[in-house]
Coordinates of C-alpha atoms in Angstrom, one line a residue:
Chain A
M22 CA -0.2 0.0 0.1
E23 CA 1.2 3.4 -1.1
Q24 CA 2.1 5.8 1.8
E25 CA 0.6 8.8 2.2
P26 CA 2.8 11.9 1.1
Y27 CA 4.5 13.9 3.7
P28 CA 3.4 17.8 3.3
L29 CA 7.3 18.3 3.5
V30 CA 10.5 16.3 3.3
I31 CA 13.7 18.4 4.3
L32 CA 17.3 17.2 3.0
G33 CA 19.7 17.8 5.6
G34 CA 20.0 18.0 9.0
G35 CA 22.0 21.1 9.9
P36 CA 20.9 24.3 11.2
A37 CA 18.8 25.5 8.1
G38 CA 17.2 22.2 8.1
L39 CA 16.6 21.9 11.8
T40 CA 15.2 25.1 11.8
A41 CA 12.6 24.7 8.7
A42 CA 11.5 21.0 11.2
I43 CA 10.9 23.6 14.1
Y44 CA 8.7 26.1 12.2
A45 CA 7.0 23.5 10.4
M46 CA 6.1 21.6 13.4
R47 CA 5.2 24.5 15.3
A48 CA 2.8 25.4 12.0
G49 CA 1.0 22.1 12.3
L50 CA 3.1 20.6 9.5
T51 CA 4.2 17.1 9.9
C52 CA 7.9 16.8 8.6
L53 CA 10.6 14.4 7.9
V54 CA 14.4 15.3 8.1
I55 CA 16.6 12.6 5.9
E56 CA 20.3 13.6 7.0
K57 CA 22.8 11.1 5.8
A58 CA 25.3 11.6 8.6
V59 CA 24.4 13.3 12.2
A60 CA 22.5 16.0 12.7
G61 CA 23.9 19.3 12.9
G62 CA 25.7 19.2 9.5
A63 CA 28.9 21.4 9.8
V64 CA 28.0 22.0 13.1
F65 CA 28.4 19.1 14.4
L66 CA 32.2 19.2 13.1
T67 CA 33.1 22.7 14.6
D68 CA 34.6 23.1 17.9
K69 CA 33.7 26.1 19.4
I70 CA 31.1 28.5 18.2
E71 CA 31.3 32.1 19.6
N72 CA 29.1 34.0 16.8
Y73 CA 25.6 32.1 17.3
P74 CA 23.7 34.7 19.2
G75 CA 22.4 33.7 22.6
F76 CA 25.5 31.8 23.8
P77 CA 27.6 34.2 25.7
G78 CA 31.0 32.5 25.8
G79 CA 30.7 30.5 23.0
I80 CA 29.1 26.8 22.6
L81 CA 30.7 23.7 20.9
G82 CA 29.4 22.5 17.8
P83 CA 28.3 19.4 18.8
E84 CA 26.4 20.7 21.6
L85 CA 24.5 23.5 19.5
S86 CA 23.7 20.9 17.0
Q87 CA 22.3 18.5 19.6
R88 CA 20.3 21.5 21.1
M89 CA 18.4 21.9 17.9
E90 CA 18.1 18.3 16.9
E91 CA 16.7 17.9 20.4
Q92 CA 14.4 21.1 19.8
A93 CA 12.9 20.0 16.4
K94 CA 12.4 16.1 17.4
S95 CA 10.8 17.4 21.0
L96 CA 8.0 19.4 18.6
G97 CA 7.4 16.1 16.6
A98 CA 9.8 16.0 13.4
E99 CA 10.9 12.8 12.1
F100 CA 14.2 12.0 11.4
L101 CA 15.7 9.3 8.8
Q102 CA 19.3 8.6 8.2
D103 CA 19.8 7.8 4.8
E104 CA 21.4 9.2 1.7
V105 CA 19.6 11.0 -1.2
T106 CA 20.8 9.6 -4.4
R107 CA 18.2 11.5 -6.6
V108 CA 14.9 13.8 -6.2
E109 CA 12.5 13.1 -9.2
L110 CA 9.1 15.2 -9.9
E111 CA 5.5 13.3 -10.3
G112 CA 3.2 16.0 -11.2
N113 CA 3.1 18.1 -8.0
L114 CA 4.9 15.7 -5.9
K115 CA 8.4 15.4 -5.2
L116 CA 10.0 11.7 -5.0
V117 CA 13.1 11.3 -2.8
K118 CA 15.1 8.5 -3.7
L119 CA 17.4 7.1 -1.0
A120 CA 20.6 4.8 -1.2
G121 CA 18.6 2.2 1.1
G122 CA 16.3 1.9 -1.7
K123 CA 13.1 3.5 -0.1
T124 CA 11.6 6.6 -1.9
V125 CA 9.9 9.1 0.2
T126 CA 7.0 11.0 -1.3
S127 CA 6.0 14.9 -0.3
R128 CA 4.3 17.9 -1.3
A129 CA 6.9 20.6 -0.7
L130 CA 10.7 20.0 -0.4
V131 CA 13.5 22.1 1.5
V132 CA 16.7 21.2 0.4
A133 CA 19.2 22.1 3.1
S134 CA 22.0 19.8 2.5
G135 CA 25.0 22.1 2.6
C136 CA 28.2 22.7 1.3
Q137 CA 31.6 21.4 2.1
P138 CA 34.9 23.4 1.7
N139 CA 37.2 21.8 -0.8
R140 CA 40.0 20.4 0.9
L141 CA 43.8 20.9 0.3
G142 CA 44.5 17.1 0.7
I143 CA 47.8 17.8 2.1
P144 CA 49.2 15.9 5.3
G145 CA 48.0 17.3 8.7
E146 CA 45.2 19.0 7.1
D147 CA 42.3 16.9 8.7
K148 CA 44.4 16.0 11.9
F149 CA 44.8 19.5 12.8
Y150 CA 40.9 20.5 11.4
G151 CA 39.9 22.6 14.6
R152 CA 43.0 22.7 16.2
G153 CA 44.4 25.4 13.5
V154 CA 43.2 24.4 10.3
S155 CA 40.0 26.2 9.5
Y156 CA 37.9 27.2 6.5
C157 CA 36.0 30.0 7.8
A158 CA 37.7 33.1 9.1
A159 CA 34.5 34.8 9.7
C160 CA 33.9 31.8 12.1
D161 CA 37.2 31.3 13.6
G162 CA 39.4 33.8 13.0
A163 CA 38.6 35.8 16.6
F164 CA 40.6 32.9 18.1
F165 CA 43.9 33.8 16.4
R166 CA 43.8 37.4 18.1
G167 CA 47.5 38.6 17.8
A168 CA 48.7 35.3 16.2
E169 CA 50.9 34.6 13.3
V170 CA 48.3 33.1 10.6
A171 CA 48.5 31.6 6.9
V172 CA 45.9 32.1 4.3
I173 CA 46.3 29.7 1.3
G174 CA 44.6 30.9 -1.7
G175 CA 44.1 33.7 -4.0
G176 CA 40.5 34.1 -5.1
D177 CA 37.9 37.0 -3.7
S178 CA 37.0 34.7 -0.4
A179 CA 40.9 33.9 0.5
V180 CA 41.7 37.9 0.1
Q181 CA 38.8 38.9 1.6
E182 CA 39.3 36.4 4.8
A183 CA 43.1 37.6 4.8
L184 CA 42.2 41.2 5.3
L185 CA 39.4 39.9 7.9
L186 CA 42.0 38.1 9.8
S187 CA 44.6 41.3 9.4
K188 CA 42.4 43.0 12.0
L189 CA 43.0 40.4 14.4
A190 CA 46.2 38.7 13.7
K191 CA 49.4 40.0 14.1
H192 CA 50.6 38.9 10.9
V193 CA 49.0 37.2 7.8
H194 CA 50.5 35.1 5.3
L195 CA 48.7 34.8 2.0
I196 CA 50.2 32.0 0.0
H197 CA 49.4 31.4 -3.3
R198 CA 50.3 29.2 -6.1
R199 CA 50.3 31.7 -9.0
D200 CA 52.8 34.7 -9.4
Q201 CA 49.2 37.0 -9.2
L202 CA 45.8 36.8 -7.2
R203 CA 42.7 35.9 -8.9
A204 CA 40.8 38.4 -6.6
I205 CA 39.3 41.3 -7.9
Q206 CA 41.3 44.4 -8.2
V207 CA 40.2 46.5 -5.0
L208 CA 40.6 43.3 -2.7
Q209 CA 44.2 42.8 -4.3
D210 CA 44.8 46.7 -3.4
A211 CA 43.6 46.3 -0.1
A212 CA 45.8 43.3 0.7
Q213 CA 48.8 44.7 -0.4
Q214 CA 48.3 48.1 1.3
A215 CA 47.8 45.7 4.5
K216 CA 50.9 46.6 6.7
N217 CA 50.6 43.0 8.0
I218 CA 49.9 41.0 5.2
S219 CA 52.3 39.6 3.4
L220 CA 52.1 37.8 -0.1
I221 CA 54.1 34.6 -0.8
W222 CA 53.7 33.6 -4.8
D223 CA 54.4 30.3 -6.6
T224 CA 54.1 28.6 -3.3
L225 CA 52.4 25.5 -2.5
A226 CA 51.4 24.5 1.1
Q227 CA 52.4 20.8 1.4
E228 CA 51.8 19.9 5.0
V229 CA 50.2 21.4 8.1
E230 CA 52.9 20.7 11.2
G231 CA 52.3 20.7 15.1
E232 CA 51.8 18.6 17.9
D233 CA 48.4 19.3 19.7
Q234 CA 47.8 22.5 17.7
V235 CA 49.3 24.0 14.6
K236 CA 53.0 25.1 14.6
A237 CA 54.0 25.4 10.9
V238 CA 52.9 25.1 7.5
K239 CA 55.4 23.3 5.2
L240 CA 55.7 25.6 2.0
L241 CA 57.4 24.5 -1.4
H242 CA 58.4 27.3 -3.6
K243 CA 57.7 26.3 -7.1
P244 CA 60.3 28.3 -9.4
T245 CA 63.2 27.6 -7.3
G246 CA 62.1 24.0 -5.5
Q247 CA 63.1 25.6 -2.3
K248 CA 61.3 24.3 1.0
R249 CA 60.9 25.8 4.2
S250 CA 58.7 25.3 7.3
L251 CA 56.6 28.9 8.0
P252 CA 55.7 28.9 11.9
V253 CA 52.1 29.8 12.0
E254 CA 49.5 29.1 14.6
G255 CA 46.3 28.9 12.0
V256 CA 46.4 27.7 8.6
F257 CA 42.9 29.4 7.0
I258 CA 42.3 27.3 3.7
Y259 CA 40.0 28.9 0.8
V260 CA 40.7 26.8 -2.4
G261 CA 36.3 26.9 -3.2
G262 CA 33.7 24.7 -1.9
K263 CA 31.4 22.0 -3.1
P264 CA 27.7 22.5 -2.7
I265 CA 26.0 19.3 -2.1
T266 CA 23.6 19.1 -4.9
G267 CA 24.5 16.3 -7.0
F268 CA 20.7 14.5 -6.4
I269 CA 18.9 17.6 -7.8
R270 CA 21.4 19.3 -10.6
H271 CA 18.9 17.8 -13.3
L272 CA 15.8 19.8 -11.5
V273 CA 16.8 23.2 -10.2
E274 CA 18.6 26.0 -11.9
M275 CA 22.0 26.5 -10.2
T276 CA 24.7 28.7 -10.3
P277 CA 27.9 27.6 -12.4
E278 CA 29.6 26.9 -9.3
G279 CA 26.6 24.3 -8.0
Y280 CA 24.8 26.5 -5.4
I281 CA 20.8 26.7 -5.9
Q282 CA 19.5 30.0 -7.1
A283 CA 16.8 30.9 -5.0
G284 CA 16.4 34.5 -3.6
E285 CA 16.0 35.5 0.4
D286 CA 12.6 33.6 0.1
C287 CA 14.3 30.2 -0.5
K288 CA 11.9 29.8 -3.7
T289 CA 14.0 27.7 -6.2
S290 CA 13.1 27.4 -10.2
V291 CA 10.9 24.2 -9.5
P292 CA 7.6 25.4 -7.6
G293 CA 7.7 23.4 -3.8
I294 CA 11.2 22.9 -4.0
F295 CA 12.9 25.1 -1.6
A296 CA 16.7 25.8 -0.8
A297 CA 18.0 27.0 2.4
G298 CA 21.3 27.4 3.9
D299 CA 25.0 27.3 2.6
V300 CA 23.4 25.1 -0.7
R301 CA 21.9 28.5 -1.7
K302 CA 23.6 31.2 -3.3
K303 CA 23.5 33.7 -0.7
P304 CA 25.6 36.7 1.0
T305 CA 27.2 34.7 3.9
R306 CA 27.3 30.9 4.9
Q307 CA 27.2 31.3 9.0
I308 CA 24.7 29.3 11.4
A309 CA 23.0 32.6 11.8
S310 CA 22.0 33.2 8.4
A311 CA 21.2 29.4 7.9
V312 CA 18.3 29.4 10.6
G313 CA 17.1 32.6 8.8
D314 CA 16.9 30.7 5.9
G315 CA 15.3 28.0 7.5
C316 CA 12.5 30.3 8.7
N317 CA 12.1 31.9 5.6
A318 CA 12.0 28.7 3.8
L319 CA 9.3 27.4 5.5
K320 CA 7.0 30.8 5.3
A321 CA 7.6 29.8 1.4
V322 CA 6.5 26.2 2.1
E323 CA 3.5 27.4 3.8
D324 CA 2.4 29.7 1.1
Y325 CA 3.1 26.9 -1.5
L326 CA 0.9 24.5 0.4
L327 CA -2.1 27.0 0.4
G328 CA -1.7 27.7 -3.1
L329 CA -0.6 31.0 -2.9
Chain B
M16 CA 38.3 68.0 20.6
E17 CA 36.3 66.2 17.7
Q18 CA 35.7 62.3 18.6
E19 CA 37.0 60.2 16.1
P20 CA 34.5 58.6 13.9
Y21 CA 33.0 55.0 15.0
P22 CA 33.4 52.6 12.3
L23 CA 30.2 51.0 12.8
V24 CA 27.0 52.5 15.0
I25 CA 24.0 50.1 15.3
L26 CA 20.8 51.6 15.8
G27 CA 18.6 49.0 18.0
G28 CA 19.5 46.5 20.5
G29 CA 17.2 43.7 19.4
P30 CA 18.3 40.1 18.1
A31 CA 19.4 41.7 14.3
G32 CA 21.5 44.7 16.4
L33 CA 23.2 42.4 18.9
T34 CA 24.2 39.8 16.0
A35 CA 25.6 42.4 13.8
A36 CA 27.3 43.9 17.1
I37 CA 28.7 40.2 17.6
Y38 CA 30.2 40.2 14.1
A39 CA 31.5 43.4 14.2
M40 CA 33.5 42.6 17.4
R41 CA 34.7 39.3 16.0
A42 CA 35.9 40.9 12.8
G43 CA 37.8 43.7 14.5
L44 CA 35.3 46.3 14.3
T45 CA 34.7 48.7 17.3
C46 CA 31.1 49.2 17.5
L47 CA 28.6 51.2 19.5
V48 CA 24.9 49.9 20.0
I49 CA 22.3 52.6 20.6
E50 CA 19.1 51.6 22.2
K51 CA 16.5 53.5 23.7
A52 CA 14.9 50.9 26.1
V53 CA 16.6 47.7 27.1
A54 CA 18.5 45.5 24.9
G55 CA 16.8 42.3 23.3
G56 CA 14.0 44.8 21.6
A57 CA 10.7 43.5 21.2
V58 CA 12.1 39.8 22.2
F59 CA 12.5 41.3 25.7
L60 CA 8.9 41.8 26.0
T61 CA 8.1 38.0 24.7
D62 CA 7.2 35.4 27.3
K63 CA 8.4 31.6 25.8
I64 CA 10.3 31.6 22.8
E65 CA 9.8 28.0 21.2
N66 CA 11.1 28.5 17.7
Y67 CA 14.7 30.4 18.3
P68 CA 17.1 27.2 17.4
G69 CA 19.1 26.3 20.4
F70 CA 17.0 26.2 22.7
P71 CA 15.1 22.8 23.3
G72 CA 11.8 23.4 25.6
G73 CA 12.0 27.0 24.7
I74 CA 13.5 30.3 26.4
L75 CA 12.1 33.2 27.9
G76 CA 12.3 36.4 26.3
P77 CA 14.3 38.6 28.8
E78 CA 16.6 35.6 29.1
L79 CA 17.4 35.4 25.4
S80 CA 17.9 39.2 25.4
Q81 CA 20.1 38.9 27.9
R82 CA 22.3 36.1 26.6
M83 CA 22.6 37.9 22.9
E84 CA 23.2 41.2 25.5
E85 CA 25.7 39.8 27.5
Q86 CA 27.6 38.2 24.4
A87 CA 27.9 41.4 22.4
K88 CA 29.3 43.0 25.7
S89 CA 31.9 40.0 26.7
L90 CA 33.2 40.6 22.7
G91 CA 33.5 44.6 23.5
A92 CA 30.4 46.4 22.1
E93 CA 29.9 49.5 23.5
F94 CA 26.2 50.1 24.7
L95 CA 24.5 53.5 24.8
Q96 CA 20.8 54.1 26.2
D97 CA 19.5 57.1 24.5
E98 CA 17.0 57.9 21.7
V99 CA 17.9 58.6 18.2
T100 CA 15.7 61.4 16.8
R101 CA 17.5 61.9 13.0
V102 CA 20.3 60.6 11.2
E103 CA 22.1 63.3 8.9
L104 CA 24.8 62.6 6.4
E105 CA 28.3 64.6 6.2
G106 CA 29.9 63.6 3.5
N107 CA 30.7 59.9 3.7
L108 CA 29.8 60.1 7.4
K109 CA 26.8 59.2 9.4
L110 CA 25.6 61.5 12.2
V111 CA 23.3 59.9 14.7
K112 CA 21.6 62.9 16.8
L113 CA 20.3 61.6 20.3
A114 CA 17.5 63.2 22.4
G115 CA 20.1 63.6 24.8
G116 CA 21.5 65.9 22.5
K117 CA 24.5 64.3 22.0
T118 CA 25.6 63.6 18.2
V119 CA 27.5 60.3 17.6
T120 CA 29.6 60.0 13.9
S121 CA 30.2 56.8 12.2
R122 CA 31.4 55.6 9.2
A123 CA 28.9 53.0 8.6
L124 CA 25.5 52.6 10.3
V125 CA 23.3 49.5 10.7
V126 CA 19.3 50.7 10.9
A127 CA 18.0 47.6 13.3
S128 CA 15.2 49.6 15.1
G129 CA 12.3 47.3 14.9
C130 CA 8.9 47.4 14.0
Q131 CA 5.7 47.9 16.5
P132 CA 2.2 45.9 16.0
N133 CA -0.6 48.3 15.9
R134 CA -2.4 48.1 19.0
L135 CA -6.4 47.9 18.9
G136 CA -6.0 50.0 22.1
I137 CA -9.3 48.3 24.2
P138 CA -9.1 47.6 27.4
G139 CA -7.6 44.2 28.6
E140 CA -5.3 44.5 25.5
D141 CA -2.2 45.1 27.6
K142 CA -3.2 43.6 30.4
F143 CA -3.1 40.0 29.0
Y144 CA -0.3 40.4 26.3
G145 CA 1.4 37.2 26.7
R146 CA -1.3 35.7 28.7
G147 CA -3.5 35.0 25.6
V148 CA -3.0 38.5 23.8
S149 CA -0.7 37.7 20.9
Y150 CA 0.7 39.9 17.6
C151 CA 2.1 36.9 16.1
A152 CA 0.5 33.3 15.4
A153 CA 3.7 32.2 13.8
C154 CA 5.5 33.2 17.6
D155 CA 2.6 31.8 19.8
G156 CA 0.2 29.8 17.9
A157 CA 1.6 26.6 19.1
F158 CA 0.8 27.7 22.7
F159 CA -3.0 27.5 22.1
R160 CA -3.3 23.7 20.5
G161 CA -6.8 22.5 20.8
A162 CA -7.9 26.0 22.1
E163 CA -11.1 28.3 21.0
V164 CA -9.0 31.3 19.6
A165 CA -10.2 34.8 18.0
V166 CA -8.3 36.8 15.1
I167 CA -8.8 40.4 14.8
G168 CA -8.2 41.7 11.6
G169 CA -9.0 41.4 7.9
G170 CA -6.1 42.0 5.5
D171 CA -3.3 39.3 4.3
S172 CA -1.8 39.0 7.7
A173 CA -4.8 38.6 9.7
V174 CA -6.3 35.6 7.3
Q175 CA -2.8 34.0 6.6
E176 CA -2.3 33.7 10.4
A177 CA -5.8 32.7 10.9
L178 CA -5.0 29.6 8.6
L179 CA -2.2 29.1 10.2
L180 CA -3.8 28.9 13.7
S181 CA -6.4 26.7 12.2
K182 CA -4.0 23.7 12.0
L183 CA -3.7 24.2 15.9
A184 CA -6.1 25.8 17.6
K185 CA -9.6 23.8 17.6
H186 CA -11.9 26.6 16.3
V187 CA -10.7 30.2 15.1
H188 CA -13.1 33.1 15.2
L189 CA -12.0 35.7 12.5
I190 CA -13.4 38.8 13.7
H191 CA -13.9 42.1 10.9
R192 CA -15.1 45.2 11.2
R193 CA -16.2 45.0 7.8
D194 CA -18.4 42.9 5.6
Q195 CA -15.6 41.9 3.5
L196 CA -11.8 41.0 3.8
R197 CA -9.1 42.7 2.2
A198 CA -7.0 40.0 2.0
I199 CA -6.2 38.7 -1.5
Q200 CA -9.1 36.1 -2.9
V201 CA -7.2 32.9 -2.5
L202 CA -6.7 33.7 1.3
Q203 CA -10.1 34.5 1.5
D204 CA -11.1 31.3 -0.1
A205 CA -8.7 29.3 1.8
A206 CA -10.2 30.7 5.0
Q207 CA -13.9 30.0 4.2
Q208 CA -12.9 26.2 3.0
A209 CA -11.5 25.7 6.4
K210 CA -14.0 23.7 8.5
N211 CA -12.8 25.4 11.8
I212 CA -12.7 29.3 11.1
S213 CA -15.6 31.4 11.3
L214 CA -16.0 34.7 10.1
I215 CA -17.4 37.2 12.1
W216 CA -18.2 40.2 9.9
D217 CA -19.1 44.0 11.1
T218 CA -17.8 43.2 14.4
L219 CA -15.3 45.4 16.8
A220 CA -13.5 43.7 19.3
Q221 CA -14.2 46.0 22.3
E222 CA -12.5 44.4 25.6
V223 CA -10.3 41.4 26.4
E224 CA -11.6 39.8 29.3
G225 CA -10.1 37.0 31.8
E226 CA -8.7 36.6 35.1
D227 CA -5.1 35.1 35.2
Q228 CA -5.5 34.4 31.5
V229 CA -7.4 35.8 28.6
K230 CA -11.2 34.0 28.8
A231 CA -13.0 36.0 26.4
V232 CA -13.4 38.8 23.9
K233 CA -16.4 41.2 24.1
L234 CA -17.6 41.8 20.5
L235 CA -19.9 44.4 19.2
H236 CA -21.7 43.8 16.0
K237 CA -22.1 47.1 14.5
P238 CA -25.2 47.1 12.3
T239 CA -27.4 46.0 15.1
G240 CA -25.7 47.2 18.3
Q241 CA -25.6 43.7 19.7
K242 CA -23.1 43.0 22.3
R243 CA -21.7 39.4 23.5
S244 CA -18.9 37.7 25.1
L245 CA -17.4 35.5 22.8
P246 CA -15.5 32.9 25.1
V247 CA -12.1 32.1 23.8
E248 CA -8.3 31.5 25.3
G249 CA -5.9 33.5 22.7
V250 CA -6.9 36.6 21.1
F251 CA -4.6 37.4 18.2
I252 CA -4.5 40.9 16.8
Y253 CA -3.5 41.8 13.4
V254 CA -4.1 45.6 12.4
G255 CA -0.9 46.4 10.9
G256 CA 2.2 47.4 12.0
K257 CA 4.7 50.6 12.5
P258 CA 8.7 50.1 11.8
I259 CA 10.5 52.5 13.7
T260 CA 11.8 55.1 11.1
G261 CA 11.1 58.3 11.7
F262 CA 14.5 59.4 12.3
I263 CA 15.9 57.9 8.8
R264 CA 12.8 58.3 6.4
H265 CA 14.0 61.4 5.2
L266 CA 17.2 59.8 3.6
V267 CA 16.5 56.5 2.4
E268 CA 14.0 54.5 0.5
M269 CA 11.3 53.2 2.2
T270 CA 8.0 51.1 1.6
P271 CA 4.5 52.6 1.4
E272 CA 4.2 51.3 4.8
G273 CA 7.6 52.7 5.9
Y274 CA 9.9 49.4 6.3
I275 CA 13.4 50.3 4.9
Q276 CA 14.0 49.0 1.2
A277 CA 16.7 46.9 1.3
G278 CA 17.5 43.3 -0.7
E279 CA 18.8 40.2 1.6
D280 CA 22.1 42.0 1.8
C281 CA 20.6 44.6 4.0
K282 CA 21.9 47.7 1.6
T283 CA 19.7 50.6 1.6
S284 CA 19.4 53.1 -1.0
V285 CA 22.4 55.1 1.0
P286 CA 25.8 53.4 0.8
G287 CA 27.0 52.9 4.2
I288 CA 23.5 53.1 5.5
F289 CA 22.2 49.0 6.1
A290 CA 19.1 47.9 7.3
A291 CA 18.5 44.7 9.4
G292 CA 15.9 42.8 11.3
D293 CA 11.9 44.1 11.3
V294 CA 12.9 47.3 10.1
R295 CA 13.5 45.8 6.6
K296 CA 11.1 45.0 4.0
K297 CA 11.4 41.0 4.1
P298 CA 9.3 37.9 4.3
T299 CA 9.5 37.1 7.6
R300 CA 9.9 38.9 11.2
Q301 CA 10.9 36.5 13.4
I302 CA 14.2 35.9 15.9
A303 CA 15.6 33.4 13.7
S304 CA 15.5 35.5 10.3
A305 CA 16.6 38.9 12.2
V306 CA 19.9 37.0 13.7
G307 CA 20.3 36.3 9.8
D308 CA 20.0 39.8 8.8
G309 CA 22.6 41.2 11.6
C310 CA 24.9 38.8 10.1
N311 CA 24.4 39.6 6.6
A312 CA 24.2 43.3 7.4
L313 CA 27.8 42.7 8.8
K314 CA 29.1 41.4 5.8
A315 CA 27.9 44.5 3.7
V316 CA 29.2 46.3 6.3
E317 CA 32.8 45.1 6.1
D318 CA 32.5 45.5 2.2
Y319 CA 31.6 48.9 2.7
L320 CA 34.4 49.9 4.8
L321 CA 36.9 48.1 2.1
G322 CA 35.7 50.1 -0.4
L323 CA 33.9 47.0 -2.3

């Protein structure tokens, strides 16, 4: 016998998805959250979070994740641990195909599957993640006040985050594999004018070194083959990111980088499919703005289910 | 001697303003938050909050306000209690005139002064606020599961919130002073089709009655002059709202309703002035989306101060 479709299925159990679930349950909409790993998404993997409002002194990532999950669960949201392989349409219904073989049917769908920063793939990068290695200066920069830090990359994000770090850290070493930055000119100018940013050209980061915490990054100067160890306490890596959208790429409009095209109202190009959180094309990828998305997406879901 | 301008002044100490302050301090930007009353804004006046992610079981409004304020203060944000009377421009600088006589100068300005729901101005309305009287079904509707409630108003918001409440409450009485709704047709149709919504036409709410909590609303049927007491546990009032923007109305583009025109990036029509939270034209007016705004506004402030 076929199961009644859910009014709402949410793909992803990070802050955007969990917020959408909280708002759904409080609006009397039964919802199912599908998450392939643990609730909290990237937040679960974060050590200390100081910038999510409501937690003076900060909170650990796993604790915040757990609190949000518990909140959604206590309001009655259902959870399923499985991986989404593909979303298909059948009339107005959304069919969510799962790696476990099941298909879940829903009237509205919130895609909140997040985004993974690209890794350099060098030794020490994983080991020191959260202990000096970071992919987000806006999240972690404040932990490096007065320290020497390295930023790896040469695009807009890398340079902008180097500028942010330059206000906090003692010195920022911007390490780029080419002999010029890809970032827009005004950012390049600002970086070159900043007294405590040094540009290190034609150089690859080869290893993150340390004991408990990061102590240095090993560099290779490509033209000369010279190697050296640069003493730093922080290594910020900005070599792009991958939004997790493979399962829905064939359906909704995307940016060339693979983010889902949707405005602040979270509406995608397909009626009844909404994008919330890091997976959406948006100005910031932060917990604070992800919960904003979850809330806005639910407003759009309610409007959609009312036929507005 | 003139004081050095602040890099950033934030008008309003609600969730949007406090989040902007948290992000500013963590980005190494000194900021001053000006709030005329207590930090937290409308949140401070809210009883229990169940839909702000991170607090399973809910949190009291004053406690959440205090936590956000403490967080901003512990990161070094400055606070000033005063009322803003007018903002003026002097070149690129923003001059904030205060009721106390002082003028504060800033390079960037985040306007997060909030919005006040219009009150009916009837006896009992203030007394039972938070004890049955509410201006936000999305915030408080879930506390009225299985109850009889009244919604007062006839516009889009009133009808949409009546529909939201109809999924939670036992019965919704939609009380309107005219003989037809102003809401768009599809909302009217949905309200008329909902089995547990009754429309009460040509009727004024005259008093909210109760002891500790709301027990009834006293109604006057205008054509007949007939009075009666309708037993309800909740009274939801939707008769418009007033964004608090008088001090900046002459400078930035506004909607006809007085909200500041600004997109998700919070940029207003004046470079260096940003609008965040309920004061901005936006899809939802919730704590979750206000903190999103605070975070996005700070990204825009940083870009502005870099000359981007």
